[in-house]
PDB file of C-alpha atoms in Angstrom:
ATOM      1  CA  MET J  15       0.000   0.000   0.000  1.00  0.00           C
ATOM      2  CA  GLU J  16       1.244   3.470  -0.846  1.00  0.00           C
ATOM      3  CA  ARG J  17       2.263   5.705   2.045  1.00  0.00           C
ATOM      4  CA  ARG J  18       2.038   9.494   2.023  1.00  0.00           C
ATOM      5  CA  ARG J  19       3.410  12.242   4.192  1.00  0.00           C
ATOM      6  CA  LEU J  20       0.896  13.688   6.646  1.00  0.00           C
ATOM      7  CA  GLY J  21       1.694  17.267   5.768  1.00  0.00           C
ATOM      8  CA  LYS J  22       4.307  19.111   7.757  1.00  0.00           C
ATOM      9  CA  THR J  23       4.431  16.372  10.408  1.00  0.00           C
ATOM     10  CA  GLY J  24       6.728  14.390   8.128  1.00  0.00           C
ATOM     11  CA  VAL J  25       5.070  11.163   9.306  1.00  0.00           C
ATOM     12  CA  GLU J  26       4.176   8.788   6.488  1.00  0.00           C
ATOM     13  CA  VAL J  27       0.944   6.804   6.706  1.00  0.00           C
ATOM     14  CA  PRO J  28      -0.817   4.341   4.371  1.00  0.00           C
ATOM     15  CA  VAL J  29      -3.427   5.912   2.117  1.00  0.00           C
ATOM     16  CA  ILE J  30      -6.215   3.608   3.339  1.00  0.00           C
ATOM     17  CA  GLY J  31      -7.227   3.693   6.993  1.00  0.00           C
ATOM     18  CA  LEU J  32     -10.192   2.509   9.044  1.00  0.00           C
ATOM     19  CA  GLY J  33     -12.982   4.600  10.501  1.00  0.00           C
ATOM     20  CA  THR J  34     -15.180   3.445  13.385  1.00  0.00           C
ATOM     21  CA  TRP J  35     -18.342   5.561  13.043  1.00  0.00           C
ATOM     22  CA  LEU J  36     -21.450   3.343  13.519  1.00  0.00           C
ATOM     23  CA  THR J  37     -19.372   0.157  13.331  1.00  0.00           C
ATOM     24  CA  PHE J  38     -17.382  -0.130  16.575  1.00  0.00           C
ATOM     25  CA  ASP J  39     -20.019   1.005  19.085  1.00  0.00           C
ATOM     26  CA  LEU J  40     -20.283  -2.563  20.348  1.00  0.00           C
ATOM     27  CA  GLY J  41     -21.031  -4.221  23.657  1.00  0.00           C
ATOM     28  CA  PRO J  42     -18.442  -6.448  25.359  1.00  0.00           C
ATOM     29  CA  ARG J  43     -20.011  -9.613  23.949  1.00  0.00           C
ATOM     30  CA  ASP J  44     -19.430  -8.316  20.406  1.00  0.00           C
ATOM     31  CA  GLN J  45     -15.792  -7.302  20.912  1.00  0.00           C
ATOM     32  CA  SER J  46     -14.626 -10.194  18.743  1.00  0.00           C
ATOM     33  CA  LEU J  47     -16.337  -8.628  15.708  1.00  0.00           C
ATOM     34  CA  ALA J  48     -14.131  -5.540  15.960  1.00  0.00           C
ATOM     35  CA  ASP J  49     -11.113  -7.709  16.749  1.00  0.00           C
ATOM     36  CA  GLU J  50     -11.480  -9.490  13.402  1.00  0.00           C
ATOM     37  CA  VAL J  51     -11.879  -6.249  11.466  1.00  0.00           C
ATOM     38  CA  VAL J  52      -8.747  -4.761  13.052  1.00  0.00           C
ATOM     39  CA  LYS J  53      -6.774  -7.981  12.614  1.00  0.00           C
ATOM     40  CA  THR J  54      -7.671  -8.142   8.919  1.00  0.00           C
ATOM     41  CA  SER J  55      -7.053  -4.429   8.399  1.00  0.00           C
ATOM     42  CA  PHE J  56      -3.624  -4.663   9.976  1.00  0.00           C
ATOM     43  CA  ARG J  57      -2.743  -7.719   7.878  1.00  0.00           C
ATOM     44  CA  GLU J  58      -3.710  -5.826   4.712  1.00  0.00           C
ATOM     45  CA  GLY J  59      -1.487  -2.838   5.511  1.00  0.00           C
ATOM     46  CA  ILE J  60      -3.947  -0.471   7.172  1.00  0.00           C
ATOM     47  CA  ARG J  61      -2.293   1.477   9.992  1.00  0.00           C
ATOM     48  CA  VAL J  62      -4.457   4.588  10.508  1.00  0.00           C
ATOM     49  CA  PHE J  63      -7.432   4.099  12.840  1.00  0.00           C
ATOM     50  CA  ASP J  64      -9.874   6.938  13.485  1.00  0.00           C
ATOM     51  CA  SER J  65     -12.463   7.297  16.246  1.00  0.00           C
ATOM     52  CA  SER J  66     -14.247   9.825  18.496  1.00  0.00           C
ATOM     53  CA  PRO J  67     -16.114  10.155  21.798  1.00  0.00           C
ATOM     54  CA  MET J  68     -19.148  10.821  19.580  1.00  0.00           C
ATOM     55  CA  TYR J  69     -19.056   7.184  18.469  1.00  0.00           C
ATOM     56  CA  GLY J  70     -20.246   5.606  21.719  1.00  0.00           C
ATOM     57  CA  ARG J  71     -17.941   2.777  22.868  1.00  0.00           C
ATOM     58  CA  ALA J  72     -15.910   2.816  19.632  1.00  0.00           C
ATOM     59  CA  GLN J  73     -12.699   4.174  21.185  1.00  0.00           C
ATOM     60  CA  GLU J  74     -12.626   1.591  23.956  1.00  0.00           C
ATOM     61  CA  VAL J  75     -13.482  -1.206  21.530  1.00  0.00           C
ATOM     62  CA  LEU J  76     -10.774  -0.067  19.125  1.00  0.00           C
ATOM     63  CA  GLY J  77      -8.200   0.139  21.913  1.00  0.00           C
ATOM     64  CA  ARG J  78      -8.957  -3.423  22.967  1.00  0.00           C
ATOM     65  CA  SER J  79      -8.812  -4.643  19.371  1.00  0.00           C
ATOM     66  CA  LEU J  80      -5.297  -3.312  18.842  1.00  0.00           C
ATOM     67  CA  ASP J  81      -4.032  -6.024  21.246  1.00  0.00           C
ATOM     68  CA  GLY J  82      -0.289  -5.403  21.241  1.00  0.00           C
ATOM     69  CA  ARG J  83      -0.210  -3.491  17.934  1.00  0.00           C
ATOM     70  CA  ARG J  84      -0.330   0.013  19.413  1.00  0.00           C
ATOM     71  CA  ASP J  85       3.273   0.898  18.573  1.00  0.00           C
ATOM     72  CA  ASP J  86       2.667  -0.007  14.927  1.00  0.00           C
ATOM     73  CA  VAL J  87      -0.450   2.072  14.289  1.00  0.00           C
ATOM     74  CA  PHE J  88      -1.421   5.731  14.005  1.00  0.00           C
ATOM     75  CA  ILE J  89      -4.382   6.662  16.204  1.00  0.00           C
ATOM     76  CA  ALA J  90      -6.499   9.636  15.177  1.00  0.00           C
ATOM     77  CA  THR J  91      -9.308  10.533  17.539  1.00  0.00           C
ATOM     78  CA  LYS J  92     -11.212  13.625  18.607  1.00  0.00           C
ATOM     79  CA  ILE J  93     -12.332  15.996  21.321  1.00  0.00           C
ATOM     80  CA  TRP J  94     -16.083  16.511  21.045  1.00  0.00           C
ATOM     81  CA  THR J  95     -17.588  18.799  23.682  1.00  0.00           C
ATOM     82  CA  PRO J  96     -18.151  22.529  24.281  1.00  0.00           C
ATOM     83  CA  SER J  97     -16.594  22.124  27.747  1.00  0.00           C
ATOM     84  CA  GLN J  98     -12.842  22.369  28.264  1.00  0.00           C
ATOM     85  CA  GLU J  99     -13.199  20.352  31.466  1.00  0.00           C
ATOM     86  CA  GLN J 100     -15.033  17.592  29.642  1.00  0.00           C
ATOM     87  CA  GLY J 101     -12.470  17.766  26.835  1.00  0.00           C
ATOM     88  CA  ARG J 102      -9.691  17.052  29.309  1.00  0.00           C
ATOM     89  CA  PHE J 103     -11.721  14.150  30.665  1.00  0.00           C
ATOM     90  CA  GLN J 104     -12.101  12.786  27.121  1.00  0.00           C
ATOM     91  CA  LEU J 105      -8.356  12.988  26.554  1.00  0.00           C
ATOM     92  CA  GLU J 106      -7.602  11.143  29.788  1.00  0.00           C
ATOM     93  CA  ALA J 107      -9.940   8.342  28.722  1.00  0.00           C
ATOM     94  CA  GLN J 108      -8.242   8.174  25.322  1.00  0.00           C
ATOM     95  CA  LEU J 109      -4.815   7.928  26.900  1.00  0.00           C
ATOM     96  CA  GLY J 110      -6.109   4.922  28.777  1.00  0.00           C
ATOM     97  CA  TYR J 111      -7.493   3.293  25.638  1.00  0.00           C
ATOM     98  CA  PHE J 112      -4.469   3.998  23.446  1.00  0.00           C
ATOM     99  CA  GLY J 113      -1.366   3.304  25.463  1.00  0.00           C
ATOM    100  CA  GLY J 114      -0.790   6.736  26.960  1.00  0.00           C
ATOM    101  CA  ARG J 115      -0.693   8.790  23.762  1.00  0.00           C
ATOM    102  CA  VAL J 116      -2.793  10.011  20.848  1.00  0.00           C
ATOM    103  CA  ASP J 117      -1.104  10.488  17.483  1.00  0.00           C
ATOM    104  CA  LEU J 118      -3.604  12.973  16.059  1.00  0.00           C
ATOM    105  CA  GLU J 119      -6.082  14.757  18.323  1.00  0.00           C
ATOM    106  CA  GLN J 120      -8.761  16.493  16.264  1.00  0.00           C
ATOM    107  CA  VAL J 121     -11.374  19.019  17.323  1.00  0.00           C
ATOM    108  CA  HIS J 122     -14.521  17.276  16.158  1.00  0.00           C
ATOM    109  CA  ASN J 123     -16.789  19.424  13.950  1.00  0.00           C
ATOM    110  CA  LEU J 124     -14.948  22.532  15.202  1.00  0.00           C
ATOM    111  CA  VAL J 125     -16.893  22.437  18.485  1.00  0.00           C
ATOM    112  CA  ALA J 126     -15.333  25.080  20.785  1.00  0.00           C
ATOM    113  CA  TRP J 127     -12.129  24.935  18.768  1.00  0.00           C
ATOM    114  CA  GLN J 128     -10.754  28.200  20.167  1.00  0.00           C
ATOM    115  CA  GLN J 129     -10.831  26.765  23.691  1.00  0.00           C
ATOM    116  CA  HIS J 130      -9.642  23.285  22.852  1.00  0.00           C
ATOM    117  CA  LEU J 131      -6.696  24.153  20.646  1.00  0.00           C
ATOM    118  CA  THR J 132      -5.272  26.312  23.443  1.00  0.00           C
ATOM    119  CA  TRP J 133      -5.012  23.528  26.014  1.00  0.00           C
ATOM    120  CA  LEU J 134      -4.292  20.835  23.420  1.00  0.00           C
ATOM    121  CA  GLU J 135      -1.228  22.772  22.303  1.00  0.00           C
ATOM    122  CA  HIS J 136       0.146  22.271  25.827  1.00  0.00           C
ATOM    123  CA  GLU J 137      -0.668  18.546  25.606  1.00  0.00           C
ATOM    124  CA  ARG J 138       1.286  18.427  22.365  1.00  0.00           C
ATOM    125  CA  GLU J 139       4.256  20.071  24.088  1.00  0.00           C
ATOM    126  CA  GLU J 140       3.989  17.425  26.819  1.00  0.00           C
ATOM    127  CA  GLU J 141       3.997  14.737  24.095  1.00  0.00           C
ATOM    128  CA  ARG J 142       0.793  13.095  25.227  1.00  0.00           C
ATOM    129  CA  VAL J 143      -0.599  14.273  21.893  1.00  0.00           C
ATOM    130  CA  ARG J 144       1.686  14.236  18.860  1.00  0.00           C
ATOM    131  CA  PHE J 145      -0.297  16.319  16.372  1.00  0.00           C
ATOM    132  CA  LEU J 146      -3.441  18.462  16.265  1.00  0.00           C
ATOM    133  CA  GLY J 147      -6.229  18.577  13.724  1.00  0.00           C
ATOM    134  CA  ALA J 148      -9.747  19.793  13.036  1.00  0.00           C
ATOM    135  CA  THR J 149     -12.732  18.223  11.318  1.00  0.00           C
ATOM    136  CA  HIS J 150     -16.061  19.156   9.815  1.00  0.00           C
ATOM    137  CA  TYR J 151     -18.554  17.335   7.655  1.00  0.00           C
ATOM    138  CA  GLN J 152     -20.491  20.271   6.196  1.00  0.00           C
ATOM    139  CA  ALA J 153     -19.417  22.629   3.420  1.00  0.00           C
ATOM    140  CA  SER J 154     -21.305  25.391   5.208  1.00  0.00           C
ATOM    141  CA  ALA J 155     -18.594  25.298   7.899  1.00  0.00           C
ATOM    142  CA  PHE J 156     -15.681  25.627   5.500  1.00  0.00           C
ATOM    143  CA  ASP J 157     -15.257  29.374   6.123  1.00  0.00           C
ATOM    144  CA  GLU J 158     -14.591  28.596   9.775  1.00  0.00           C
ATOM    145  CA  LEU J 159     -12.420  25.616   8.889  1.00  0.00           C
ATOM    146  CA  GLU J 160     -10.283  27.843   6.663  1.00  0.00           C
ATOM    147  CA  GLU J 161      -9.830  30.212   9.609  1.00  0.00           C
ATOM    148  CA  VAL J 162      -8.580  27.339  11.761  1.00  0.00           C
ATOM    149  CA  MET J 163      -6.293  26.090   9.003  1.00  0.00           C
ATOM    150  CA  LYS J 164      -4.702  29.512   8.632  1.00  0.00           C
ATOM    151  CA  GLY J 165      -4.214  29.879  12.402  1.00  0.00           C
ATOM    152  CA  GLY J 166      -1.047  27.795  12.388  1.00  0.00           C
ATOM    153  CA  LEU J 167      -1.965  25.473  15.288  1.00  0.00           C
ATOM    154  CA  ILE J 168      -3.122  22.377  13.433  1.00  0.00           C
ATOM    155  CA  ASP J 169      -1.251  19.769  11.439  1.00  0.00           C
ATOM    156  CA  ALA J 170      -4.130  18.067   9.611  1.00  0.00           C
ATOM    157  CA  ILE J 171      -7.780  18.331   8.651  1.00  0.00           C
ATOM    158  CA  GLN J 172     -10.519  15.746   8.197  1.00  0.00           C
ATOM    159  CA  VAL J 173     -13.221  16.489   5.616  1.00  0.00           C
ATOM    160  CA  PRO J 174     -15.771  14.686   3.408  1.00  0.00           C
ATOM    161  CA  TYR J 175     -14.743  14.010  -0.181  1.00  0.00           C
ATOM    162  CA  ASN J 176     -16.496  11.754  -2.684  1.00  0.00           C
ATOM    163  CA  PRO J 177     -18.117  12.128  -6.121  1.00  0.00           C
ATOM    164  CA  HIS J 178     -21.231  13.622  -4.479  1.00  0.00           C
ATOM    165  CA  GLU J 179     -19.320  15.972  -2.153  1.00  0.00           C
ATOM    166  CA  ARG J 180     -16.591  17.790  -4.032  1.00  0.00           C
ATOM    167  CA  GLU J 181     -16.597  21.257  -2.518  1.00  0.00           C
ATOM    168  CA  VAL J 182     -13.338  20.478  -0.696  1.00  0.00           C
ATOM    169  CA  ALA J 183     -11.545  20.171  -4.031  1.00  0.00           C
ATOM    170  CA  ARG J 184     -12.352  23.775  -4.881  1.00  0.00           C
ATOM    171  CA  ARG J 185     -11.338  25.539  -1.681  1.00  0.00           C
ATOM    172  CA  ILE J 186     -10.076  23.296   1.130  1.00  0.00           C
ATOM    173  CA  LEU J 187      -7.602  21.000  -0.625  1.00  0.00           C
ATOM    174  CA  PRO J 188      -5.732  23.867  -2.340  1.00  0.00           C
ATOM    175  CA  LEU J 189      -5.360  25.640   0.997  1.00  0.00           C
ATOM    176  CA  ALA J 190      -4.227  22.447   2.722  1.00  0.00           C
ATOM    177  CA  GLU J 191      -1.610  21.986   0.018  1.00  0.00           C
ATOM    178  CA  GLU J 192      -0.451  25.592   0.404  1.00  0.00           C
ATOM    179  CA  LEU J 193      -0.161  25.254   4.192  1.00  0.00           C
ATOM    180  CA  ASP J 194       1.275  21.716   4.018  1.00  0.00           C
ATOM    181  CA  LEU J 195      -1.480  20.178   6.132  1.00  0.00           C
ATOM    182  CA  GLY J 196      -2.344  16.507   6.119  1.00  0.00           C
ATOM    183  CA  VAL J 197      -5.760  15.610   4.694  1.00  0.00           C
ATOM    184  CA  ILE J 198      -7.827  12.720   6.045  1.00  0.00           C
ATOM    185  CA  VAL J 199     -11.005  11.983   4.117  1.00  0.00           C
ATOM    186  CA  MET J 200     -14.210  10.908   5.831  1.00  0.00           C
ATOM    187  CA  ARG J 201     -17.490   9.761   4.241  1.00  0.00           C
ATOM    188  CA  PRO J 202     -15.915   8.219   1.108  1.00  0.00           C
ATOM    189  CA  PHE J 203     -19.189   6.449   0.327  1.00  0.00           C
ATOM    190  CA  ALA J 204     -21.431   9.428   1.227  1.00  0.00           C
ATOM    191  CA  GLU J 205     -22.664   7.413   4.212  1.00  0.00           C
ATOM    192  CA  GLY J 206     -24.007   4.722   1.888  1.00  0.00           C
ATOM    193  CA  GLY J 207     -25.579   7.160  -0.547  1.00  0.00           C
ATOM    194  CA  LEU J 208     -23.266   6.011  -3.351  1.00  0.00           C
ATOM    195  CA  PHE J 209     -24.403   2.395  -3.163  1.00  0.00           C
ATOM    196  CA  PRO J 210     -25.310  -0.004  -4.682  1.00  0.00           C
ATOM    197  CA  GLY J 211     -23.424   1.509  -7.604  1.00  0.00           C
ATOM    198  CA  PRO J 212     -23.162   0.494 -11.267  1.00  0.00           C
ATOM    199  CA  PRO J 213     -22.982  -3.064 -12.653  1.00  0.00           C
ATOM    200  CA  PRO J 214     -19.531  -4.708 -12.645  1.00  0.00           C
ATOM    201  CA  SER J 215     -19.248  -4.396 -16.441  1.00  0.00           C
ATOM    202  CA  ASP J 216     -19.147  -0.592 -16.117  1.00  0.00           C
ATOM    203  CA  LEU J 217     -16.072  -0.854 -13.907  1.00  0.00           C
ATOM    204  CA  GLU J 218     -13.893  -2.643 -16.462  1.00  0.00           C
ATOM    205  CA  PRO J 219     -12.204   0.559 -17.755  1.00  0.00           C
ATOM    206  CA  LEU J 220     -11.161   1.285 -14.161  1.00  0.00           C
ATOM    207  CA  GLY J 221      -9.402  -2.017 -13.496  1.00  0.00           C
ATOM    208  CA  VAL J 222     -11.049  -2.485 -10.091  1.00  0.00           C
ATOM    209  CA  GLN J 223     -12.934  -5.361  -8.531  1.00  0.00           C
ATOM    210  CA  SER J 224     -15.725  -3.408  -6.839  1.00  0.00           C
ATOM    211  CA  TRP J 225     -17.538  -0.089  -6.758  1.00  0.00           C
ATOM    212  CA  ALA J 226     -16.179   0.550  -3.241  1.00  0.00           C
ATOM    213  CA  GLU J 227     -12.652   0.129  -4.557  1.00  0.00           C
ATOM    214  CA  ALA J 228     -13.430   2.527  -7.406  1.00  0.00           C
ATOM    215  CA  LEU J 229     -14.700   5.187  -5.002  1.00  0.00           C
ATOM    216  CA  LEU J 230     -11.714   4.891  -2.692  1.00  0.00           C
ATOM    217  CA  LYS J 231      -9.285   4.953  -5.583  1.00  0.00           C
ATOM    218  CA  TRP J 232     -11.076   8.026  -6.977  1.00  0.00           C
ATOM    219  CA  ILE J 233     -10.262   9.780  -3.694  1.00  0.00           C
ATOM    220  CA  VAL J 234      -6.635   8.752  -3.275  1.00  0.00           C
ATOM    221  CA  SER J 235      -5.928   9.441  -6.933  1.00  0.00           C
ATOM    222  CA  ASP J 236      -6.006  13.077  -5.802  1.00  0.00           C
ATOM    223  CA  PRO J 237      -2.415  13.573  -4.571  1.00  0.00           C
ATOM    224  CA  ARG J 238      -3.537  16.232  -2.085  1.00  0.00           C
ATOM    225  CA  VAL J 239      -5.251  13.513  -0.034  1.00  0.00           C
ATOM    226  CA  THR J 240      -3.142  11.798   2.607  1.00  0.00           C
ATOM    227  CA  CYS J 241      -5.498   9.050   3.747  1.00  0.00           C
ATOM    228  CA  VAL J 242      -9.133   7.956   3.486  1.00  0.00           C
ATOM    229  CA  ILE J 243     -10.890   6.181   6.378  1.00  0.00           C
ATOM    230  CA  PRO J 244     -13.852   4.013   5.286  1.00  0.00           C
ATOM    231  CA  ALA J 245     -15.709   2.447   8.202  1.00  0.00           C
ATOM    232  CA  THR J 246     -16.762  -1.174   8.121  1.00  0.00           C
ATOM    233  CA  ALA J 247     -17.832  -3.962  10.428  1.00  0.00           C
ATOM    234  CA  SER J 248     -16.797  -6.605   7.892  1.00  0.00           C
ATOM    235  CA  PRO J 249     -13.300  -8.132   7.687  1.00  0.00           C
ATOM    236  CA  GLU J 250     -13.977  -8.959   4.035  1.00  0.00           C
ATOM    237  CA  HIS J 251     -14.843  -5.352   3.258  1.00  0.00           C
ATOM    238  CA  ALA J 252     -11.771  -4.140   5.151  1.00  0.00           C
ATOM    239  CA  ALA J 253      -9.572  -6.350   2.973  1.00  0.00           C
ATOM    240  CA  ALA J 254     -11.337  -5.177  -0.180  1.00  0.00           C
ATOM    241  CA  ASN J 255     -10.954  -1.531   0.834  1.00  0.00           C
ATOM    242  CA  ALA J 256      -7.226  -2.026   1.353  1.00  0.00           C
ATOM    243  CA  ARG J 257      -6.849  -3.016  -2.304  1.00  0.00           C
ATOM    244  CA  ALA J 258      -7.601   0.574  -3.263  1.00  0.00           C
ATOM    245  CA  GLY J 259      -4.356   1.692  -1.638  1.00  0.00           C
ATOM    246  CA  GLU J 260      -2.153   0.406  -4.427  1.00  0.00           C
ATOM    247  CA  GLY J 261      -1.633   2.120  -7.789  1.00  0.00           C
ATOM    248  CA  PRO J 262      -1.826   2.742 -10.618  1.00  0.00           C
ATOM    249  CA  TRP J 263      -4.012   5.735  -9.810  1.00  0.00           C
ATOM    250  CA  PHE J 264      -6.905   6.966 -11.907  1.00  0.00           C
ATOM    251  CA  ASP J 265      -6.141   9.553 -14.537  1.00  0.00           C
ATOM    252  CA  ALA J 266      -8.470  12.502 -15.187  1.00  0.00           C
ATOM    253  CA  GLU J 267     -10.612  10.525 -17.636  1.00  0.00           C
ATOM    254  CA  GLN J 268     -11.073   7.630 -15.204  1.00  0.00           C
ATOM    255  CA  ARG J 269     -11.995  10.006 -12.401  1.00  0.00           C
ATOM    256  CA  ARG J 270     -14.612  11.612 -14.638  1.00  0.00           C
ATOM    257  CA  LEU J 271     -15.993   8.155 -15.391  1.00  0.00           C
ATOM    258  CA  VAL J 272     -16.419   7.453 -11.657  1.00  0.00           C
ATOM    259  CA  GLU J 273     -18.198  10.777 -11.260  1.00  0.00           C
ATOM    260  CA  THR J 274     -20.526   9.935 -14.145  1.00  0.00           C
ATOM    261  CA  LEU J 275     -21.256   6.473 -12.768  1.00  0.00           C
ATOM    262  CA  ALA J 276     -21.972   7.992  -9.353  1.00  0.00           C
ATOM    263  CA  GLY J 277     -24.737  10.076 -10.909  1.00  0.00           C
TER     264      GLY J 277
END
């Protein structure tokens, strides 16, 4: 799997990661389901794992699933609360789940970002957090996201990018490239809105085995993207997603074909 530099951090990560939204909020009796997904993902070269307090038990479940692999993975998670006190509580819980450190701490949906980035900068200096980031899922928030990007405190952003949501290509990705910020892509399948997709015969010009692979490859064929994090509860889907992390990448004509097929 190809690895790319996460902006100015200099850290290289694989282009396909694993998200945990809606998939890892599991009870203790279902822990083995997440264990299999993580085991398969790791075997296939996935090393970036993303979560959030917003996702229920997903962080704890993910931490348990890593099972001795913590030093070999890159953990991206989030602070999601308007309260600085609660934000500190969330970080302490994350340190417990993830071996005493978070690789990328992101302010989720820009909630109270002015407050959180101030104290998180100190946590970065203390090396409990390696890098800082910010996320948002709506184009209507991109003015505010641009303000955060230009503020000089963050190392990476997380944004939606797929054939149905391309606003980031016009304004956010060029700025990220200019500022040398890492770019993690959420919602690669438009939260299921891009499925079931076209018949397999339409994918032949793309040289892929599935519509999911085509969508992921469409994203990482944009060199401004560092990593994309599809969520899944299926080991088979995790393995299939990982296939998208190897070139050759789509050229402009192939990317237009994916956009046309997406409707």
